[in-house]
CSV table of C-alpha atoms in Angstrom, one decimal:
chain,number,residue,atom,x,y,z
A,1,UNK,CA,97.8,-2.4,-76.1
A,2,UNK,CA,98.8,1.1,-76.0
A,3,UNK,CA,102.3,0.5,-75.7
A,4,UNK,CA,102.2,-1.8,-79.3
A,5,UNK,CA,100.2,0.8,-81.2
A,6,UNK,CA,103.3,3.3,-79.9
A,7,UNK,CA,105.9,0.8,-81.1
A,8,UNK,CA,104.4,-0.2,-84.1
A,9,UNK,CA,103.8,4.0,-85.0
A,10,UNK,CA,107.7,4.1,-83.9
A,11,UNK,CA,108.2,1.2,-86.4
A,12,UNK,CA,106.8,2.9,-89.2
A,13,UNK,CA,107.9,6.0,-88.7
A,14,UNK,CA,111.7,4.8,-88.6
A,15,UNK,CA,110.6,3.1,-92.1
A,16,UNK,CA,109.6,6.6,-93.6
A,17,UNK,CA,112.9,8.5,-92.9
A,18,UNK,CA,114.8,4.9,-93.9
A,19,UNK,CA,113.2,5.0,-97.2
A,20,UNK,CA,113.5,8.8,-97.3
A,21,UNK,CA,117.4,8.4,-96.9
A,22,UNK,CA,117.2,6.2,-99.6
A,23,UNK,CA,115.4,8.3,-101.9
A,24,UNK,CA,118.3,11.0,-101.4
A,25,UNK,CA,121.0,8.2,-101.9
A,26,UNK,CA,119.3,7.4,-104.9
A,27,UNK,CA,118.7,11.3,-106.5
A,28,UNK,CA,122.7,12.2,-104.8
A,29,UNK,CA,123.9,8.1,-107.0
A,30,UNK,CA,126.6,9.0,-109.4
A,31,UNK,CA,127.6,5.5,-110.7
A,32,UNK,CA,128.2,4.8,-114.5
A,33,UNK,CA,127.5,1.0,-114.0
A,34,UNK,CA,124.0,1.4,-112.7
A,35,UNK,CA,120.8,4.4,-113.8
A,36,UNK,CA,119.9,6.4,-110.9
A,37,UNK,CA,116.6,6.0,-109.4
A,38,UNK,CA,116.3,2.6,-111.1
A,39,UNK,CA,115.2,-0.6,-108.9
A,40,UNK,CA,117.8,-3.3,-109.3
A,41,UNK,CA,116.3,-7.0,-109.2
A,42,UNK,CA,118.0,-7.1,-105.5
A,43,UNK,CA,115.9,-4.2,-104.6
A,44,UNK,CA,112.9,-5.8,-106.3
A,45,UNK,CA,113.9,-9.1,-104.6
A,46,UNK,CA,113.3,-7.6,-101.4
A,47,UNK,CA,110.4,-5.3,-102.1
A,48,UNK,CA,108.8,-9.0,-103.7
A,49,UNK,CA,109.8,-10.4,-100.3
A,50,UNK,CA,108.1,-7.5,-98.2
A,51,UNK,CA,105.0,-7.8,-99.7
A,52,UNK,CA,104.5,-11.5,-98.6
A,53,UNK,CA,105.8,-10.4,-94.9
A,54,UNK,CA,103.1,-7.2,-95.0
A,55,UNK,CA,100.4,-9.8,-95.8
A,56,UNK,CA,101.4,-12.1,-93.2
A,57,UNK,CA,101.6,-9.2,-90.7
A,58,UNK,CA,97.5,-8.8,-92.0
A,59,UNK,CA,96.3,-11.9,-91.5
A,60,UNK,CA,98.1,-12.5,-88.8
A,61,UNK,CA,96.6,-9.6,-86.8
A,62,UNK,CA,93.3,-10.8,-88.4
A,63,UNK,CA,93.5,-13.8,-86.5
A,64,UNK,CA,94.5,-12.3,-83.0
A,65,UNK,CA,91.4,-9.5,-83.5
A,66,UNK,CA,89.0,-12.4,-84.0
A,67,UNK,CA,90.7,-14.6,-80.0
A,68,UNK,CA,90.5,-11.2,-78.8
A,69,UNK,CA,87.6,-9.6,-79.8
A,70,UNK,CA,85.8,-12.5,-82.0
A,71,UNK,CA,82.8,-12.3,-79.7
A,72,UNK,CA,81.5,-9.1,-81.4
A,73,UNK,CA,79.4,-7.8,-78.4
A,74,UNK,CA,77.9,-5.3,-80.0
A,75,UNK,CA,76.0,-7.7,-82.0
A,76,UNK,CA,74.9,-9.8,-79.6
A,77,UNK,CA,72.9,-7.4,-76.8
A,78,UNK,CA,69.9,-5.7,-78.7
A,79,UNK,CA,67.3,-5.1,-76.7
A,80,UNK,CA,64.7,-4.7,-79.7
A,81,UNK,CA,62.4,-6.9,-81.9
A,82,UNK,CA,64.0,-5.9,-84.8
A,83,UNK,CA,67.5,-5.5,-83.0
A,84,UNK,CA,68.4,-9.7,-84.4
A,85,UNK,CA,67.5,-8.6,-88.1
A,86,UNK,CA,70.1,-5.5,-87.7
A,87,UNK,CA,72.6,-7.5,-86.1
A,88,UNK,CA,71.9,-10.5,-88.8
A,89,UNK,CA,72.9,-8.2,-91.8
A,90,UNK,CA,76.1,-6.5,-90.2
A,91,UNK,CA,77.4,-10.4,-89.5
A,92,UNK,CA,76.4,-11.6,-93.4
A,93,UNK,CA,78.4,-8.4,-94.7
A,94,UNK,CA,81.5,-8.5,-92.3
A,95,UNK,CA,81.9,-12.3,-93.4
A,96,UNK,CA,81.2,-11.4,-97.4
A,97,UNK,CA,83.8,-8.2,-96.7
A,98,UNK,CA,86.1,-10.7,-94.4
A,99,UNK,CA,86.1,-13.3,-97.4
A,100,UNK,CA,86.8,-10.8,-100.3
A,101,UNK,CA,89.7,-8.7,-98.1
A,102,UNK,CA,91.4,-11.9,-97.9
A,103,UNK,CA,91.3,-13.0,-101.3
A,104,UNK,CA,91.9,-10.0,-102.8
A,105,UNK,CA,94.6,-8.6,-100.4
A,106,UNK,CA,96.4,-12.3,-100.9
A,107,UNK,CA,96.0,-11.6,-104.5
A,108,UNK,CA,97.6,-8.5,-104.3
A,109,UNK,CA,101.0,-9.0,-102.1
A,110,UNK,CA,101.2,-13.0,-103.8
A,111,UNK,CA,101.6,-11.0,-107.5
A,112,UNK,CA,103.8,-8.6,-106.2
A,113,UNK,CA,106.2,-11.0,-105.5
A,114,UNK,CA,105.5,-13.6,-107.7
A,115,UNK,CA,105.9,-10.6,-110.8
A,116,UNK,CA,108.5,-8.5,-109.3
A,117,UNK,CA,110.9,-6.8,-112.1
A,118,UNK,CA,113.7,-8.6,-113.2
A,119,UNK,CA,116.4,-8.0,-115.7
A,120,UNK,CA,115.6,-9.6,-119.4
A,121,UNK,CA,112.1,-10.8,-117.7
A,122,UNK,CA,109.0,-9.1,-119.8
A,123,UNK,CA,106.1,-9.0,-118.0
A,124,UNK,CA,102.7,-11.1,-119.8
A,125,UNK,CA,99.8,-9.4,-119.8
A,126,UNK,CA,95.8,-8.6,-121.7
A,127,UNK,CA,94.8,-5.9,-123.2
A,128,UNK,CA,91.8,-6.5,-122.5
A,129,UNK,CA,89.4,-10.1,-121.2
A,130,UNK,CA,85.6,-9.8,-121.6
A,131,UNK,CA,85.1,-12.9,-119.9
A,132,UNK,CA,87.5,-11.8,-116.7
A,133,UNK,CA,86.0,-8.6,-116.8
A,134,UNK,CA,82.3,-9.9,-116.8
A,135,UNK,CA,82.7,-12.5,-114.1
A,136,UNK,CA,84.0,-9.4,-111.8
A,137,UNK,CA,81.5,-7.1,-112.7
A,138,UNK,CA,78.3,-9.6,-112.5
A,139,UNK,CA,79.8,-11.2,-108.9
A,140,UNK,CA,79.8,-8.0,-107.4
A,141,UNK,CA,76.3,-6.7,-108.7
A,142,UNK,CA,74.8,-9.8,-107.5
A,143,UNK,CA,75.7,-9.6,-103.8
A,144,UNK,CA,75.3,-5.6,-103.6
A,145,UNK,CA,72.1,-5.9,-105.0
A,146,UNK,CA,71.5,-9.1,-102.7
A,147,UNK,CA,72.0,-7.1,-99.7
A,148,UNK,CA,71.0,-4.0,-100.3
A,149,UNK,CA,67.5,-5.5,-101.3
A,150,UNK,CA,68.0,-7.3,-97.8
A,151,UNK,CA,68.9,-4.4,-96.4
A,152,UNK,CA,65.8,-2.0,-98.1
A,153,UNK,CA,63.0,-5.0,-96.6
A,154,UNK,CA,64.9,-4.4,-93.0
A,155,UNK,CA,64.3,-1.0,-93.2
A,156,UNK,CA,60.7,-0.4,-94.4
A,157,UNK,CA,60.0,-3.7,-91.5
A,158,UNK,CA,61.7,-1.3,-88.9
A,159,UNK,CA,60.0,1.8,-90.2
A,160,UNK,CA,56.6,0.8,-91.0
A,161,UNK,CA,54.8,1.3,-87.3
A,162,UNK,CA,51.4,0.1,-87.4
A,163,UNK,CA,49.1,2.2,-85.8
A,164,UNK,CA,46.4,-0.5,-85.3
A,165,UNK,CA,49.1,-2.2,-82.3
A,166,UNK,CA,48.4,1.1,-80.5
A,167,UNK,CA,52.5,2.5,-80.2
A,168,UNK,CA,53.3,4.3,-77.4
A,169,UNK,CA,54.2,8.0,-78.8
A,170,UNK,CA,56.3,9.3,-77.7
A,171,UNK,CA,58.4,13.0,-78.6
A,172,UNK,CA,62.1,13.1,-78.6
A,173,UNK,CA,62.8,17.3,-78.1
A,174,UNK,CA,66.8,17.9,-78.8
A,175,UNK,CA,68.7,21.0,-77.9
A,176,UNK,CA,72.0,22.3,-77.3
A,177,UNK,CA,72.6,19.9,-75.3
A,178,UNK,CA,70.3,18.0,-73.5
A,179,UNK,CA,66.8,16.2,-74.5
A,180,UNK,CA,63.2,16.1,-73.1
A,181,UNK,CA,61.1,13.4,-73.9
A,182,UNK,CA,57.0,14.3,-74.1
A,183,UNK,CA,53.8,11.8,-74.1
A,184,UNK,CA,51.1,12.1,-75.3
A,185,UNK,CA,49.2,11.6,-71.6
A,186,UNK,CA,46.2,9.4,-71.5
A,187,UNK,CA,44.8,10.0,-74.9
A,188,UNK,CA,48.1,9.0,-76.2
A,189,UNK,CA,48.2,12.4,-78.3
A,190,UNK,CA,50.7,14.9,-78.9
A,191,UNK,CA,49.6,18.3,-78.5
A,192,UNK,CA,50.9,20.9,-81.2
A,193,UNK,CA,54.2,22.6,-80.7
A,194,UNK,CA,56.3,25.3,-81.8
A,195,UNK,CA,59.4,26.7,-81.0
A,196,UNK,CA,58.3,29.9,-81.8
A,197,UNK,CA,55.5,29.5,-79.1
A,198,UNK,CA,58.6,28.2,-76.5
A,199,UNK,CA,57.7,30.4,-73.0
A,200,UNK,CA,60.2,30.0,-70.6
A,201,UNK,CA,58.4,32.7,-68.2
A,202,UNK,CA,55.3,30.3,-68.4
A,203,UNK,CA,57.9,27.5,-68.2
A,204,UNK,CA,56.4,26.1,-72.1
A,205,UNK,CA,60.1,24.5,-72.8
A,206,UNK,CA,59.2,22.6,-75.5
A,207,UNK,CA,56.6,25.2,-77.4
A,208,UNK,CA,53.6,23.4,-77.1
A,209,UNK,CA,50.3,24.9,-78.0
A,210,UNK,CA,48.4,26.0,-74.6
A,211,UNK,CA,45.4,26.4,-76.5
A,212,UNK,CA,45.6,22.6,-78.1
A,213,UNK,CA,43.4,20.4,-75.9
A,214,UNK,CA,45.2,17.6,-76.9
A,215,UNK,CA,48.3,19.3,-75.1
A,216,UNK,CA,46.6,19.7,-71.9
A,217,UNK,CA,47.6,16.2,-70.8
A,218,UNK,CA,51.0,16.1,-72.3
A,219,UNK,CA,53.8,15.1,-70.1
A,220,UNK,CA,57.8,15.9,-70.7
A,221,UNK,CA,60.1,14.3,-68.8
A,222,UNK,CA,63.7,14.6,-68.8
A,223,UNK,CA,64.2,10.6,-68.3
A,224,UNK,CA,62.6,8.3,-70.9
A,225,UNK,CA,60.6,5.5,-69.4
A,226,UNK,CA,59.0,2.6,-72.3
A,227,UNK,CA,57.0,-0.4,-71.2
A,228,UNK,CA,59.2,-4.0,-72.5
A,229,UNK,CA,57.2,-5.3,-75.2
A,230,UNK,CA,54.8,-2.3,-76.2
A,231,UNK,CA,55.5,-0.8,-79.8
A,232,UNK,CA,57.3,3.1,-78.9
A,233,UNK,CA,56.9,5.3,-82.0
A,234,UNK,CA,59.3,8.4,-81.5
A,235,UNK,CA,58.8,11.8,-83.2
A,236,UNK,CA,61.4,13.8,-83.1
A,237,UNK,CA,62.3,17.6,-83.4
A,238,UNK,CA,65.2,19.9,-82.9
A,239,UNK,CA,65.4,23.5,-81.1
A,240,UNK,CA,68.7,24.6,-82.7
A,241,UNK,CA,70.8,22.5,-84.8
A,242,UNK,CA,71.3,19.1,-86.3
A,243,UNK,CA,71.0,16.5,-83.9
A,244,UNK,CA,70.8,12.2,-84.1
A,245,UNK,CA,69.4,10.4,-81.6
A,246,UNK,CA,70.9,7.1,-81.6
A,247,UNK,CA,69.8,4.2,-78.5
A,248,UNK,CA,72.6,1.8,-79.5
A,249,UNK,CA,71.2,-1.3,-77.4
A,250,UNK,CA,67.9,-0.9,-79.8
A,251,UNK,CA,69.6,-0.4,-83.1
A,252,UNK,CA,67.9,2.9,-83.4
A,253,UNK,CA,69.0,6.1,-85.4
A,254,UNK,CA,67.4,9.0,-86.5
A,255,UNK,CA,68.3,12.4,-87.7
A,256,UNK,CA,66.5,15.8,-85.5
A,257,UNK,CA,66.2,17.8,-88.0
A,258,UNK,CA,65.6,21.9,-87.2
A,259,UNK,CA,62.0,23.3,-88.5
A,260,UNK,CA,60.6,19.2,-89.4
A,261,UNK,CA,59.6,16.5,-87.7
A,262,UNK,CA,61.3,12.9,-88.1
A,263,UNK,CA,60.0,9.6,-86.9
A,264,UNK,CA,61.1,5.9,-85.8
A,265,UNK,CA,59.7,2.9,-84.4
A,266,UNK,CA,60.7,-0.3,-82.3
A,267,UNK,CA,59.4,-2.6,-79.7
A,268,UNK,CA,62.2,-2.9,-76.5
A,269,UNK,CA,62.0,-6.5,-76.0
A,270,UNK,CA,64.6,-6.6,-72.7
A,271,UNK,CA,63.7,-4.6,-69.6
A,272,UNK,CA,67.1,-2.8,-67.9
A,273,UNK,CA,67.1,-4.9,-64.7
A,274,UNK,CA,67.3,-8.2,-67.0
A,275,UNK,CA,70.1,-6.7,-69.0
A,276,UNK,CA,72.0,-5.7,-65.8
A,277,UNK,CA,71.5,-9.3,-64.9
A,278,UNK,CA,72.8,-10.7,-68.4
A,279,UNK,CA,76.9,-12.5,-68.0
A,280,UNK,CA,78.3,-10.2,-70.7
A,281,UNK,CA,76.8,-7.0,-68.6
A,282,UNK,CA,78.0,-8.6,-65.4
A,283,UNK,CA,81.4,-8.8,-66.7
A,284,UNK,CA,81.3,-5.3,-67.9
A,285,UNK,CA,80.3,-3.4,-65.2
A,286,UNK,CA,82.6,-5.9,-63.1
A,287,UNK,CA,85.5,-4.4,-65.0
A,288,UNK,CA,84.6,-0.8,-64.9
A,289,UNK,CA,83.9,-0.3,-61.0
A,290,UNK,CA,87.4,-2.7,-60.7
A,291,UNK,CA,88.6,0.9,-62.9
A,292,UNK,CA,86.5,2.5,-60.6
A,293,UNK,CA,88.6,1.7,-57.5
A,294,UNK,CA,91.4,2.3,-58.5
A,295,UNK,CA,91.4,5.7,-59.8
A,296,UNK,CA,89.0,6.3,-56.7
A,297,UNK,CA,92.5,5.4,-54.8
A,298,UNK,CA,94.5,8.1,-56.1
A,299,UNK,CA,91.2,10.4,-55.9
A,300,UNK,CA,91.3,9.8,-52.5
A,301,UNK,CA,94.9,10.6,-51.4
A,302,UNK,CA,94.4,14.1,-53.3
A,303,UNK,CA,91.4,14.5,-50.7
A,304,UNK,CA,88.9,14.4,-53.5
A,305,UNK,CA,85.8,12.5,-53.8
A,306,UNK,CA,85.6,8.9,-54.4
A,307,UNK,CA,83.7,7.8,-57.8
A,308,UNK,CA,80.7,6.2,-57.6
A,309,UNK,CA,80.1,2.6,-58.5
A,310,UNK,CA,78.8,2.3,-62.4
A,311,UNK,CA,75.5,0.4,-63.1
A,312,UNK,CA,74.1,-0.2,-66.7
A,313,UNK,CA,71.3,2.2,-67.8
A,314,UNK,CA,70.2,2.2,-71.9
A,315,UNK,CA,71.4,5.2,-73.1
A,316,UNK,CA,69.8,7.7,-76.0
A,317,UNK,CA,72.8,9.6,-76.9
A,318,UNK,CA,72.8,12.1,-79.4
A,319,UNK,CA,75.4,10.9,-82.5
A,320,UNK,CA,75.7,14.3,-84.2
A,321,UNK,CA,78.6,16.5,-83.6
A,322,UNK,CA,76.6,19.8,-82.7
A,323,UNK,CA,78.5,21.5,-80.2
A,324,UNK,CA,81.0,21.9,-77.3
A,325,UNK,CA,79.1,19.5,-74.9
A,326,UNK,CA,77.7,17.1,-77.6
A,327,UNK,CA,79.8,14.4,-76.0
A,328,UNK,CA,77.8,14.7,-72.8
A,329,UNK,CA,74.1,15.0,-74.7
A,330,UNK,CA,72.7,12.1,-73.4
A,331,UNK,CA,69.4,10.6,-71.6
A,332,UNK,CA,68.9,8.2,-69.8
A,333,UNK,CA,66.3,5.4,-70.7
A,334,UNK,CA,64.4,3.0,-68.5
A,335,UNK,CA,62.8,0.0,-70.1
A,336,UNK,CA,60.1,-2.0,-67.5
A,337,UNK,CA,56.9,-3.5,-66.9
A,338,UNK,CA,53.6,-2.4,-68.0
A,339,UNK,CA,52.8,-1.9,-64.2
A,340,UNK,CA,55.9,-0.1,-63.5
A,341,UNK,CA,55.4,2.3,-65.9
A,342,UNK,CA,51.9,3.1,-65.4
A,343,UNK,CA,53.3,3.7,-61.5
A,344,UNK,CA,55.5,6.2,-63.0
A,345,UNK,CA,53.9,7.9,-65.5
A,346,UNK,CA,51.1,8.3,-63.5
A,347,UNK,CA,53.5,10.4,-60.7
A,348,UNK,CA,54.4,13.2,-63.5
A,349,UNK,CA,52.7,16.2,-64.1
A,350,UNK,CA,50.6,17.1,-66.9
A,351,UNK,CA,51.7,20.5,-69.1
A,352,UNK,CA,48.6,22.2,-67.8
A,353,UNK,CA,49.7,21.8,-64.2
A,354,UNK,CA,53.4,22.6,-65.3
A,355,UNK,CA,52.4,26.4,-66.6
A,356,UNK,CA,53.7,28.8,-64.3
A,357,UNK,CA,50.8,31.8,-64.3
């Protein structure tokens, strides 16, 4: 693949200085029988001729993206109730997009050929159609507004947590460039925090409140466990500066915002050991530890370490370029039973027992 995207760059950039050639041929011309810079109908000919080999080029590649790639796997792996209903509207605008691009770009290359300049030819053309000009006004207003209604009902569904299905809550804490997750501990609480109250002498990271009794039983972490099935609402803050967490696999984005507190719900629906177990995730992690081996070879013969053999973990990442590391601002998330997690929360250590004195 590599090697065609290098060809086709070399392709086009031979194109440039062809036509660029041309250009001074054209400024340097010096015939009486023929204007300078003018187009003959040969050159429109070709140019006509061009246009309807450019849009084959586009839909032929259109049709090798869709046997390669057709699949879409990122659309077909969410691991969140509302994950379908995301994945639902991205497919209903890629086809609307797919069927206008074609049309349009058809459209476009067929009249450029079929209307290219030609001596004694004059061209017919409106000054002005209310009826052309209605029907692609109206078309378009109908389907934006159809799905950005759509859209607007997705989002207050995914946003509007219900308190009375008793979410997990759960704080995302972003800095430069890690994150910490904190739960509310039994009472399912967060304590109050501040940044300005942030202790790292008392080893208070996160700022919380030590005289809060709701932060007593608080519990940060630096892995982020959810039960499959339970409602997670996430608050989120940042330390420093503008950060995103984004957990791709449940369709989830939100902004950390310095000096406010931001918020978003969902229910993880697939635990990590039944994703690992899924055919597409087989076949991925099949073909990156096949990687694996083989750059472990060359490793190897240099006298360095071998890599280690990838498995599939969910992933909150942070989408938000904020820094030198942000590529490598990431958490890893564990989704699993209702009995695995109380196992492990239940091993952590509550803020109060965290303070050093």
């Amino acid at each position: 693949m590599t090697a065609l995207l290098t060809i086709i760059v070399l392709v086009f950039i031979l194109i440039a200085i062809w036509q660029m050639v041309k250009i001074f041929d054209l400024a340097q011309a010096k015939n009486e029988n023929s204007t300078p810079g003018v187009a003959t109908d040969k050159d429109n000919t070709l140019n006509g001729y061009l246009m309807m080999g450019f849009l084959a080029f586009i839909y032929i590649i259109t049709i090798v993206c869709f046997v390669k790639w057709g699949d879409l796997p990122l659309m077909s792996n969410s691991a969140s109730a509302h994950g379908p209903t995301i994945d639902n509207l991205m497919v209903i605008s890629m086809i609307i997009i797919f069927i206008v691009q074609t049309i349009t770009q058809f459209l476009l290359h067929y009249f450029a050929y079929k209307y290219k300049g030609e001596k004694g030819k004059k061209a017919l053309f409106f000054a002005d159609n209310n009826k052309l000009e209605a029907i692609w006004t109206i078309i378009p207003v109908i389907v934006l507004a159809g799905l950005i209604i759509y859209g607007l009902s997705t989002w207050i569904n995914i946003m509007g947590v219900d308190e009375s299905d008793d979410p997990l809550v759960v704080e995302l804490y972003a800095q430069q460039f890690n994150w910490k997750a904190r739960y509310g501990g039994a009472d399912n609480t967060l304590g109050k925090a501040n940044v300005r109250l942030i202790d790292i002498d008392r080893a208070n990271i996160l700022g919380l409140d030590e005289a809060d009794p709701n932060a007593q039983d608080d519990i940060i972490t630096t892995e982020l466990h959810l039960p499959v099935g339970r409602p997670v609402l996430f608050k989120m803050r940042s330390q420093d500066v503008l950060h995103s967490a984004y957990m791709p696999h449940f369709r989830a984005q939100m902004n950390c915002v310095p000096g406010m507190i931001t918020q978003f719900g969902f229910t993880p629906t697939v635990t990590t050991a039944d994703m690992r177990e899924t055919a597409q995730m087989q076949e991925k992690i099949q073909n990156i530890n096949k990687i694996r081996v083989e750059n472990s070879k060359k490793l190897v013969a240099k006298g360095e370490d071998a890599l280690e053999r990838y498995e599939f973990d969910y992933l909150l990442l942070c989408n938000k370029i904020c820094g030198k590391s942000h590529y490598n601002m990431q958490m890893k998330i564990v989704v699993e039973t209702q009995e695995e997690y109380n196992a492990w929360i239940a091993e952590q250590k509550e803020f109060k027992n965290s303070l050093v004195n």
